[in-house]
Amino acid sequence: MHIKLRLFASLREPLGVSSDNLTLPDSTRTAADVLQALRARGGAWAEALSDPSAFRVAVDQVLGSLDSPVHDGAELAFFPPVTGG
């Protein structure tokens, strides 16, 4: 399975990338599965993605959750919560 990963703001900075093309096992079903694979990279990846409450998830530009399904060719984005006044 191939997924386009996009990272924004406070996630992009410590990881040094804004996007990546991932090749994942066909058993990958949800955003949580992708997150687990990214954390398994260790180092900055494990640290930056350690607290899921610190970021939001979108699949194919639709706000979702870690339970959101992913598919071959999906775009998965992790970004900090949006606040405003």
mmCIF file of N, CA and C in Angstrom:
data_model
loop_
_atom_site.group_PDB
_atom_site.id
_atom_site.type_symbol
_atom_site.label_atom_id
_atom_site.label_comp_id
_atom_site.label_asym_id
_atom_site.label_seq_id
_atom_site.Cartn_x
_atom_site.Cartn_y
_atom_site.Cartn_z
ATOM 1 N N MET A 1 0.848 -1.173 0.000
ATOM 2 C CA MET A 1 0.000 0.000 0.000
ATOM 3 C C MET A 1 0.895 1.238 0.000
ATOM 4 N N HIS A 2 0.523 2.213 -0.802
ATOM 5 C CA HIS A 2 1.268 3.465 -0.886
ATOM 6 C C HIS A 2 0.383 4.603 -0.381
ATOM 7 N N ILE A 3 0.949 5.421 0.493
ATOM 8 C CA ILE A 3 0.225 6.546 1.085
ATOM 9 C C ILE A 3 1.114 7.777 1.020
ATOM 10 N N LYS A 4 0.513 8.914 0.729
ATOM 11 C CA LYS A 4 1.213 10.200 0.764
ATOM 12 C C LYS A 4 1.005 10.782 2.158
ATOM 13 N N LEU A 5 2.079 10.977 2.891
ATOM 14 C CA LEU A 5 2.028 11.551 4.234
ATOM 15 C C LEU A 5 2.335 13.032 4.152
ATOM 16 N N ARG A 6 1.531 13.832 4.839
ATOM 17 C CA ARG A 6 1.779 15.270 4.929
ATOM 18 C C ARG A 6 1.823 15.649 6.400
ATOM 19 N N LEU A 7 2.820 16.457 6.757
ATOM 20 C CA LEU A 7 3.020 16.904 8.134
ATOM 21 C C LEU A 7 3.021 18.423 8.158
ATOM 22 N N PHE A 8 2.430 18.990 9.191
ATOM 23 C CA PHE A 8 2.306 20.439 9.273
ATOM 24 C C PHE A 8 2.830 20.969 10.604
ATOM 25 N N ALA A 9 3.285 22.217 10.570
ATOM 26 C CA ALA A 9 3.655 23.028 11.727
ATOM 27 C C ALA A 9 4.544 22.293 12.717
ATOM 28 N N SER A 10 4.064 22.115 13.941
ATOM 29 C CA SER A 10 4.891 21.571 15.022
ATOM 30 C C SER A 10 5.296 20.123 14.794
ATOM 31 N N LEU A 11 4.700 19.433 13.857
ATOM 32 C CA LEU A 11 5.140 18.075 13.514
ATOM 33 C C LEU A 11 6.204 18.112 12.420
ATOM 34 N N ARG A 12 6.054 19.011 11.491
ATOM 35 C CA ARG A 12 7.007 19.116 10.383
ATOM 36 C C ARG A 12 8.388 19.533 10.881
ATOM 37 N N GLU A 13 8.423 20.470 11.806
ATOM 38 C CA GLU A 13 9.697 21.047 12.233
ATOM 39 C C GLU A 13 10.652 20.028 12.862
ATOM 40 N N PRO A 14 10.244 19.257 13.873
ATOM 41 C CA PRO A 14 11.212 18.319 14.470
ATOM 42 C C PRO A 14 11.576 17.146 13.556
ATOM 43 N N LEU A 15 10.710 16.837 12.603
ATOM 44 C CA LEU A 15 10.968 15.704 11.718
ATOM 45 C C LEU A 15 11.730 16.107 10.458
ATOM 46 N N GLY A 16 11.733 17.402 10.167
ATOM 47 C CA GLY A 16 12.508 17.894 9.035
ATOM 48 C C GLY A 16 11.935 17.570 7.671
ATOM 49 N N VAL A 17 10.682 17.140 7.623
ATOM 50 C CA VAL A 17 10.031 16.857 6.340
ATOM 51 C C VAL A 17 8.598 17.368 6.374
ATOM 52 N N SER A 18 8.107 17.784 5.234
ATOM 53 C CA SER A 18 6.707 18.207 5.160
ATOM 54 C C SER A 18 5.843 17.142 4.502
ATOM 55 N N SER A 19 6.493 16.233 3.759
ATOM 56 C CA SER A 19 5.737 15.148 3.137
ATOM 57 C C SER A 19 6.659 13.961 2.895
ATOM 58 N N ASP A 20 6.037 12.813 2.724
ATOM 59 C CA ASP A 20 6.787 11.585 2.475
ATOM 60 C C ASP A 20 5.860 10.615 1.756
ATOM 61 N N ASN A 21 6.409 9.833 0.881
ATOM 62 C CA ASN A 21 5.651 8.763 0.230
ATOM 63 C C ASN A 21 5.969 7.466 0.961
ATOM 64 N N LEU A 22 4.948 6.872 1.563
ATOM 65 C CA LEU A 22 5.133 5.681 2.378
ATOM 66 C C LEU A 22 4.705 4.431 1.632
ATOM 67 N N THR A 23 5.457 3.384 1.810
ATOM 68 C CA THR A 23 5.060 2.056 1.367
ATOM 69 C C THR A 23 4.822 1.242 2.627
ATOM 70 N N LEU A 24 3.596 0.793 2.806
ATOM 71 C CA LEU A 24 3.187 0.102 4.028
ATOM 72 C C LEU A 24 2.640 -1.275 3.689
ATOM 73 N N PRO A 25 2.605 -2.167 4.684
ATOM 74 C CA PRO A 25 2.032 -3.498 4.438
ATOM 75 C C PRO A 25 0.569 -3.402 3.998
ATOM 76 N N ASP A 26 0.135 -4.345 3.199
ATOM 77 C CA ASP A 26 -1.261 -4.366 2.756
ATOM 78 C C ASP A 26 -2.227 -4.529 3.922
ATOM 79 N N SER A 27 -1.731 -4.966 5.072
ATOM 80 C CA SER A 27 -2.582 -5.127 6.257
ATOM 81 C C SER A 27 -2.919 -3.789 6.912
ATOM 82 N N THR A 28 -2.316 -2.692 6.439
ATOM 83 C CA THR A 28 -2.600 -1.362 6.973
ATOM 84 C C THR A 28 -4.047 -0.998 6.661
ATOM 85 N N ARG A 29 -4.804 -0.673 7.688
ATOM 86 C CA ARG A 29 -6.230 -0.389 7.509
ATOM 87 C C ARG A 29 -6.654 1.006 7.968
ATOM 88 N N THR A 30 -5.995 1.535 9.015
ATOM 89 C CA THR A 30 -6.436 2.799 9.609
ATOM 90 C C THR A 30 -5.269 3.773 9.760
ATOM 91 N N ALA A 31 -5.622 5.018 10.057
ATOM 92 C CA ALA A 31 -4.599 6.021 10.345
ATOM 93 C C ALA A 31 -3.763 5.593 11.545
ATOM 94 N N ALA A 32 -4.359 4.893 12.496
ATOM 95 C CA ALA A 32 -3.616 4.393 13.661
ATOM 96 C C ALA A 32 -2.539 3.402 13.237
ATOM 97 N N ASP A 33 -2.822 2.583 12.241
ATOM 98 C CA ASP A 33 -1.819 1.642 11.731
ATOM 99 C C ASP A 33 -0.630 2.399 11.131
ATOM 100 N N VAL A 34 -0.919 3.467 10.410
ATOM 101 C CA VAL A 34 0.143 4.280 9.822
ATOM 102 C C VAL A 34 0.946 4.943 10.938
ATOM 103 N N LEU A 35 0.254 5.483 11.926
ATOM 104 C CA LEU A 35 0.927 6.115 13.054
ATOM 105 C C LEU A 35 1.876 5.131 13.738
ATOM 106 N N GLN A 36 1.434 3.925 13.939
ATOM 107 C CA GLN A 36 2.268 2.902 14.566
ATOM 108 C C GLN A 36 3.531 2.648 13.734
ATOM 109 N N ALA A 37 3.382 2.581 12.428
ATOM 110 C CA ALA A 37 4.536 2.371 11.548
ATOM 111 C C ALA A 37 5.506 3.550 11.613
ATOM 112 N N LEU A 38 4.973 4.757 11.701
ATOM 113 C CA LEU A 38 5.833 5.937 11.789
ATOM 114 C C LEU A 38 6.577 5.975 13.116
ATOM 115 N N ARG A 39 5.892 5.667 14.208
ATOM 116 C CA ARG A 39 6.552 5.622 15.517
ATOM 117 C C ARG A 39 7.654 4.569 15.546
ATOM 118 N N ALA A 40 7.468 3.487 14.819
ATOM 119 C CA ALA A 40 8.462 2.405 14.788
ATOM 120 C C ALA A 40 9.777 2.862 14.146
ATOM 121 N N ARG A 41 9.757 3.986 13.447
ATOM 122 C CA ARG A 41 11.000 4.537 12.899
ATOM 123 C C ARG A 41 11.943 4.959 14.024
ATOM 124 N N GLY A 42 11.372 5.194 15.209
ATOM 125 C CA GLY A 42 12.168 5.569 16.373
ATOM 126 C C GLY A 42 12.606 7.023 16.344
ATOM 127 N N GLY A 43 13.463 7.379 17.273
ATOM 128 C CA GLY A 43 14.040 8.716 17.343
ATOM 129 C C GLY A 43 13.007 9.827 17.358
ATOM 130 N N ALA A 44 13.240 10.829 16.506
ATOM 131 C CA ALA A 44 12.358 11.996 16.446
ATOM 132 C C ALA A 44 10.936 11.607 16.067
ATOM 133 N N TRP A 45 10.784 10.568 15.237
ATOM 134 C CA TRP A 45 9.442 10.135 14.826
ATOM 135 C C TRP A 45 8.652 9.644 16.032
ATOM 136 N N ALA A 46 9.261 8.796 16.834
ATOM 137 C CA ALA A 46 8.575 8.262 18.010
ATOM 138 C C ALA A 46 8.229 9.384 18.983
ATOM 139 N N GLU A 47 9.146 10.328 19.149
ATOM 140 C CA GLU A 47 8.920 11.423 20.085
ATOM 141 C C GLU A 47 7.845 12.388 19.586
ATOM 142 N N ALA A 48 7.947 12.830 18.346
ATOM 143 C CA ALA A 48 7.006 13.822 17.811
ATOM 144 C C ALA A 48 5.582 13.289 17.735
ATOM 145 N N LEU A 49 5.441 11.981 17.547
ATOM 146 C CA LEU A 49 4.113 11.381 17.378
ATOM 147 C C LEU A 49 3.660 10.606 18.611
ATOM 148 N N SER A 50 4.302 10.866 19.747
ATOM 149 C CA SER A 50 4.015 10.087 20.958
ATOM 150 C C SER A 50 2.662 10.400 21.583
ATOM 151 N N ASP A 51 2.166 11.615 21.402
ATOM 152 C CA ASP A 51 0.913 12.024 22.053
ATOM 153 C C ASP A 51 -0.146 12.341 21.001
ATOM 154 N N PRO A 52 -1.026 11.382 20.701
ATOM 155 C CA PRO A 52 -2.037 11.608 19.660
ATOM 156 C C PRO A 52 -3.009 12.749 19.963
ATOM 157 N N SER A 53 -3.106 13.166 21.224
ATOM 158 C CA SER A 53 -3.999 14.291 21.526
ATOM 159 C C SER A 53 -3.386 15.618 21.075
ATOM 160 N N ALA A 54 -2.111 15.601 20.673
ATOM 161 C CA ALA A 54 -1.422 16.823 20.268
ATOM 162 C C ALA A 54 -1.557 17.121 18.778
ATOM 163 N N PHE A 55 -2.231 16.246 18.042
ATOM 164 C CA PHE A 55 -2.408 16.503 16.613
ATOM 165 C C PHE A 55 -3.737 15.939 16.121
ATOM 166 N N ARG A 56 -4.133 16.397 14.963
ATOM 167 C CA ARG A 56 -5.359 15.941 14.313
ATOM 168 C C ARG A 56 -4.990 15.159 13.058
ATOM 169 N N VAL A 57 -5.991 14.469 12.514
ATOM 170 C CA VAL A 57 -5.781 13.584 11.372
ATOM 171 C C VAL A 57 -6.761 13.954 10.262
ATOM 172 N N ALA A 58 -6.289 13.934 9.039
ATOM 173 C CA ALA A 58 -7.175 14.063 7.881
ATOM 174 C C ALA A 58 -6.774 13.005 6.858
ATOM 175 N N VAL A 59 -7.765 12.386 6.256
ATOM 176 C CA VAL A 59 -7.538 11.418 5.184
ATOM 177 C C VAL A 59 -8.196 11.979 3.933
ATOM 178 N N ASP A 60 -7.403 12.142 2.887
ATOM 179 C CA ASP A 60 -7.891 12.718 1.636
ATOM 180 C C ASP A 60 -8.587 14.057 1.873
ATOM 181 N N GLN A 61 -7.965 14.878 2.736
ATOM 182 C CA GLN A 61 -8.401 16.237 3.054
ATOM 183 C C GLN A 61 -9.737 16.297 3.782
ATOM 184 N N VAL A 62 -10.122 15.202 4.425
ATOM 185 C CA VAL A 62 -11.336 15.167 5.244
ATOM 186 C C VAL A 62 -10.915 14.889 6.677
ATOM 187 N N LEU A 63 -11.293 15.794 7.592
ATOM 188 C CA LEU A 63 -10.951 15.629 8.997
ATOM 189 C C LEU A 63 -11.474 14.301 9.505
ATOM 190 N N GLY A 64 -10.638 13.569 10.199
ATOM 191 C CA GLY A 64 -11.024 12.256 10.701
ATOM 192 C C GLY A 64 -10.430 11.999 12.065
ATOM 193 N N SER A 65 -10.127 10.741 12.316
ATOM 194 C CA SER A 65 -9.533 10.323 13.581
ATOM 195 C C SER A 65 -8.553 9.193 13.286
ATOM 196 N N LEU A 66 -7.917 8.700 14.326
ATOM 197 C CA LEU A 66 -6.997 7.579 14.133
ATOM 198 C C LEU A 66 -7.724 6.322 13.693
ATOM 199 N N ASP A 67 -9.037 6.277 13.892
ATOM 200 C CA ASP A 67 -9.838 5.142 13.437
ATOM 201 C C ASP A 67 -10.234 5.248 11.965
ATOM 202 N N SER A 68 -9.920 6.377 11.340
ATOM 203 C CA SER A 68 -10.297 6.574 9.935
ATOM 204 C C SER A 68 -9.592 5.557 9.047
ATOM 205 N N PRO A 69 -10.341 4.959 8.118
ATOM 206 C CA PRO A 69 -9.717 4.002 7.198
ATOM 207 C C PRO A 69 -8.811 4.714 6.197
ATOM 208 N N VAL A 70 -7.757 4.017 5.799
ATOM 209 C CA VAL A 70 -6.871 4.503 4.744
ATOM 210 C C VAL A 70 -6.879 3.482 3.613
ATOM 211 N N HIS A 71 -6.505 3.926 2.437
ATOM 212 C CA HIS A 71 -6.517 3.053 1.266
ATOM 213 C C HIS A 71 -5.293 3.348 0.423
ATOM 214 N N ASP A 72 -4.997 2.459 -0.487
ATOM 215 C CA ASP A 72 -3.880 2.661 -1.394
ATOM 216 C C ASP A 72 -4.079 3.974 -2.145
ATOM 217 N N GLY A 73 -3.065 4.821 -2.119
ATOM 218 C CA GLY A 73 -3.139 6.108 -2.793
ATOM 219 C C GLY A 73 -3.691 7.232 -1.937
ATOM 220 N N ALA A 74 -4.042 6.948 -0.693
ATOM 221 C CA ALA A 74 -4.612 7.969 0.191
ATOM 222 C C ALA A 74 -3.571 9.027 0.538
ATOM 223 N N GLU A 75 -4.071 10.220 0.864
ATOM 224 C CA GLU A 75 -3.247 11.266 1.439
ATOM 225 C C GLU A 75 -3.625 11.347 2.913
ATOM 226 N N LEU A 76 -2.642 11.166 3.783
ATOM 227 C CA LEU A 76 -2.861 11.211 5.225
ATOM 228 C C LEU A 76 -2.093 12.393 5.780
ATOM 229 N N ALA A 77 -2.782 13.262 6.508
ATOM 230 C CA ALA A 77 -2.142 14.444 7.077
ATOM 231 C C ALA A 77 -2.265 14.430 8.592
ATOM 232 N N PHE A 78 -1.176 14.797 9.246
ATOM 233 C CA PHE A 78 -1.157 15.021 10.688
ATOM 234 C C PHE A 78 -0.842 16.495 10.890
ATOM 235 N N PHE A 79 -1.627 17.171 11.735
ATOM 236 C CA PHE A 79 -1.434 18.599 11.953
ATOM 237 C C PHE A 79 -1.904 18.968 13.351
ATOM 238 N N PRO A 80 -1.379 20.078 13.909
ATOM 239 C CA PRO A 80 -1.791 20.486 15.248
ATOM 240 C C PRO A 80 -3.237 20.959 15.246
ATOM 241 N N PRO A 81 -3.884 20.902 16.410
ATOM 242 C CA PRO A 81 -5.263 21.401 16.494
ATOM 243 C C PRO A 81 -5.320 22.873 16.090
ATOM 244 N N VAL A 82 -6.377 23.238 15.440
ATOM 245 C CA VAL A 82 -6.575 24.619 15.011
ATOM 246 C C VAL A 82 -7.364 25.343 16.091
ATOM 247 N N THR A 83 -6.857 26.505 16.482
ATOM 248 C CA THR A 83 -7.568 27.322 17.462
ATOM 249 C C THR A 83 -7.736 28.713 16.885
ATOM 250 N N GLY A 84 -8.617 29.444 17.443
ATOM 251 C CA GLY A 84 -8.829 30.797 16.965
ATOM 252 C C GLY A 84 -9.805 31.531 17.853
ATOM 253 N N GLY A 85 -9.987 32.767 17.544
ATOM 254 C CA GLY A 85 -10.844 33.566 18.393
ATOM 255 C C GLY A 85 -11.952 34.219 17.639
#
